[in-house]
Amino acid sequence: MQPKSPSIQECPVGRAVEMVGEWWSILILRDALQGSTRFDEFERNLGIAPNILSRRLAHLTKTGMFVRRRYQERPPRYEYVLTDKARDFFPVIATLLAWGNRHLAPKGESILLADRNDRRPLDPIVVDAADRQPITLANAVVIAGPAASRLMRRRLTSLKAMNPDLAPAGD
């Protein structure tokens, strides 16, 4: 277990990475969002060692991403059912897929996200819920929220992005 600094513990990105940042967890969630629910399905589809899969599923269940439900009495067998919390992770998977296709597919895309009805390829972007405008590095800044500690407020005000003259260039 790595020591956690206050800025990681208080940061929603740090907490999210703590929960799902391990790469097997993200791939398990990806497969679950595509319909896998059973241990043997995850093991077969991912080529993951059973002991690692057991640990990751236990962690994802403990953190509220899955509910474990018995589907067979003898021998006892369980499936892993996505919670609302896990279903809310789908946009993260969709944007990772789009980013991977854009930057890591030199020979072209092998997987596309498509509209369920007409199979038209989708190109996900992150937009603001209020005005539906894309959120980009050029138009967004991280600010302290109402629950931010004094330390977090000080950290955020020291960031270069808070100063328009030093902010990273955006598109």
Coordinates of C-alpha atoms in Angstrom, one line a residue:
M1 CA 0.0 0.0 0.0
Q2 CA 1.4 3.3 -1.0
P3 CA 1.3 6.2 1.4
K4 CA -1.4 8.7 0.6
S5 CA -0.7 12.4 0.7
P6 CA -3.5 14.7 1.7
S7 CA -3.7 16.2 -1.8
I8 CA -4.3 12.6 -3.2
Q9 CA -6.8 11.7 -0.5
E10 CA -8.8 14.9 -0.9
C11 CA -8.7 14.9 -4.7
P12 CA -11.5 13.2 -6.6
V13 CA -9.1 12.0 -9.3
G14 CA -6.8 10.5 -6.6
R15 CA -9.7 8.7 -4.9
A16 CA -10.9 7.4 -8.3
V17 CA -7.5 6.1 -9.2
E18 CA -7.4 4.4 -5.8
M19 CA -10.6 2.6 -6.6
V20 CA -10.3 1.7 -10.3
G21 CA -6.8 2.8 -11.4
E22 CA -5.2 -0.6 -11.4
W23 CA -5.4 -1.7 -15.0
W24 CA -7.0 -5.1 -14.4
S25 CA -9.8 -3.3 -12.6
I26 CA -10.5 -1.1 -15.6
L27 CA -10.4 -4.1 -18.0
I28 CA -12.8 -6.0 -15.7
L29 CA -15.2 -3.1 -15.6
R30 CA -14.9 -2.7 -19.4
D31 CA -15.9 -6.4 -19.9
A32 CA -18.7 -6.1 -17.3
L33 CA -20.0 -3.0 -19.1
Q34 CA -20.1 -5.2 -22.2
G35 CA -22.1 -7.9 -20.4
S36 CA -19.7 -10.2 -18.6
T37 CA -20.8 -11.2 -15.1
R38 CA -19.2 -14.5 -14.2
F39 CA -15.7 -15.3 -13.0
D40 CA -15.0 -17.8 -15.8
E41 CA -16.1 -15.2 -18.4
F42 CA -13.7 -12.6 -17.0
E43 CA -10.9 -15.2 -16.7
R44 CA -11.3 -16.4 -20.3
N45 CA -11.8 -13.0 -21.9
L46 CA -9.0 -11.3 -20.1
G47 CA -6.5 -14.1 -19.8
I48 CA -6.1 -13.1 -16.2
A49 CA -4.7 -15.4 -13.4
P50 CA -7.5 -16.6 -11.1
N51 CA -5.8 -15.3 -7.9
I52 CA -5.5 -11.8 -9.4
L53 CA -9.1 -11.9 -10.7
S54 CA -10.3 -13.0 -7.3
R55 CA -8.6 -10.0 -5.6
R56 CA -9.8 -7.5 -8.2
L57 CA -13.4 -8.7 -8.0
A58 CA -13.3 -8.6 -4.2
H59 CA -11.9 -5.1 -4.3
L60 CA -14.5 -3.9 -6.9
T61 CA -17.3 -5.5 -4.8
K62 CA -16.0 -4.0 -1.5
T63 CA -15.8 -0.5 -3.1
G64 CA -19.4 -0.8 -4.4
M65 CA -18.8 -1.3 -8.1
F66 CA -20.3 -4.8 -8.1
V67 CA -22.9 -6.7 -6.1
R68 CA -22.1 -10.4 -5.8
R69 CA -25.1 -12.6 -6.5
R70 CA -25.4 -16.3 -6.3
Y71 CA -26.7 -18.0 -9.4
Q72 CA -26.0 -21.6 -8.6
E73 CA -26.3 -23.5 -5.3
R74 CA -24.2 -26.6 -5.8
P75 CA -21.4 -25.9 -6.1
P76 CA -22.0 -22.3 -5.1
R77 CA -21.3 -19.9 -8.0
Y78 CA -21.6 -16.2 -8.1
E79 CA -22.0 -13.5 -10.7
Y80 CA -20.9 -9.9 -10.4
V81 CA -23.6 -7.4 -11.2
L82 CA -22.8 -3.8 -12.0
T83 CA -24.1 -1.2 -9.6
D84 CA -25.2 2.3 -10.6
K85 CA -21.8 3.5 -9.4
A86 CA -20.1 1.1 -11.9
R87 CA -22.5 2.0 -14.8
D88 CA -21.5 5.7 -14.1
F89 CA -18.0 4.6 -15.1
F90 CA -19.0 4.0 -18.7
P91 CA -18.1 7.5 -20.0
V92 CA -14.6 6.9 -18.7
I93 CA -14.3 3.7 -20.7
A94 CA -15.8 5.4 -23.7
T95 CA -13.4 8.3 -23.6
L96 CA -10.4 5.9 -23.0
L97 CA -11.5 4.0 -26.1
A98 CA -11.7 7.2 -28.2
W99 CA -8.4 8.4 -26.9
G100 CA -6.7 5.0 -27.6
N101 CA -8.1 5.0 -31.1
R102 CA -6.9 8.6 -31.7
H103 CA -3.4 8.2 -30.3
L104 CA -2.5 4.5 -30.1
A105 CA -3.9 2.8 -33.2
P106 CA -1.4 3.5 -36.0
K107 CA -3.0 0.9 -38.3
G108 CA -6.5 2.1 -37.6
E109 CA -9.2 1.3 -35.0
S110 CA -9.9 -2.3 -34.2
I111 CA -12.9 -1.4 -31.9
L112 CA -15.4 1.4 -32.4
L113 CA -18.1 2.7 -30.1
A114 CA -21.3 2.8 -32.1
D115 CA -24.9 3.8 -31.8
R116 CA -27.0 0.9 -30.5
N117 CA -29.7 1.4 -33.1
D118 CA -28.0 2.3 -36.4
R119 CA -24.4 1.2 -35.7
R120 CA -23.1 4.6 -36.6
P121 CA -19.7 5.1 -35.0
L122 CA -19.7 7.5 -32.1
D123 CA -16.9 10.0 -31.2
P124 CA -17.3 10.7 -27.5
I125 CA -16.4 14.1 -26.1
V126 CA -16.8 15.5 -22.6
V127 CA -19.3 18.3 -22.5
D128 CA -20.7 20.5 -19.8
A129 CA -24.2 19.3 -18.7
A130 CA -25.5 22.9 -18.4
D131 CA -24.7 24.3 -21.9
R132 CA -23.6 21.1 -23.7
Q133 CA -20.3 22.8 -24.8
P134 CA -17.1 20.7 -25.0
I135 CA -14.9 20.9 -21.9
T136 CA -11.3 21.4 -23.0
L137 CA -8.0 22.3 -21.4
A138 CA -8.4 25.8 -23.0
N139 CA -11.8 26.5 -21.4
A140 CA -11.6 24.7 -18.0
V141 CA -9.8 25.3 -14.7
V142 CA -9.8 23.4 -11.5
I143 CA -11.1 25.4 -8.5
A144 CA -11.7 24.6 -4.8
G145 CA -15.0 23.2 -4.0
P146 CA -17.1 23.9 -0.9
A147 CA -15.5 21.0 1.1
A148 CA -11.9 21.9 0.1
S149 CA -9.4 22.0 3.0
R150 CA -7.2 25.0 3.6
L151 CA -4.3 22.9 2.2
M152 CA -6.2 22.0 -0.9
R153 CA -7.2 25.6 -1.5
R154 CA -3.6 26.7 -1.1
R155 CA -2.4 24.0 -3.5
L156 CA -5.0 24.9 -6.2
T157 CA -4.2 28.6 -6.1
S158 CA -0.5 27.8 -6.6
L159 CA -1.2 25.9 -9.8
K160 CA 0.0 27.5 -13.1
A161 CA -3.4 26.9 -14.7
M162 CA -5.0 29.3 -12.3
N163 CA -2.8 32.1 -13.8
P164 CA -4.0 32.8 -17.4
D165 CA -0.4 34.0 -18.3
L166 CA 1.1 30.7 -17.3
A167 CA -1.8 28.4 -18.3
P168 CA -1.1 25.5 -20.7
A169 CA -2.0 26.2 -24.3
G170 CA -5.2 24.6 -25.4
D171 CA -7.0 23.9 -28.7

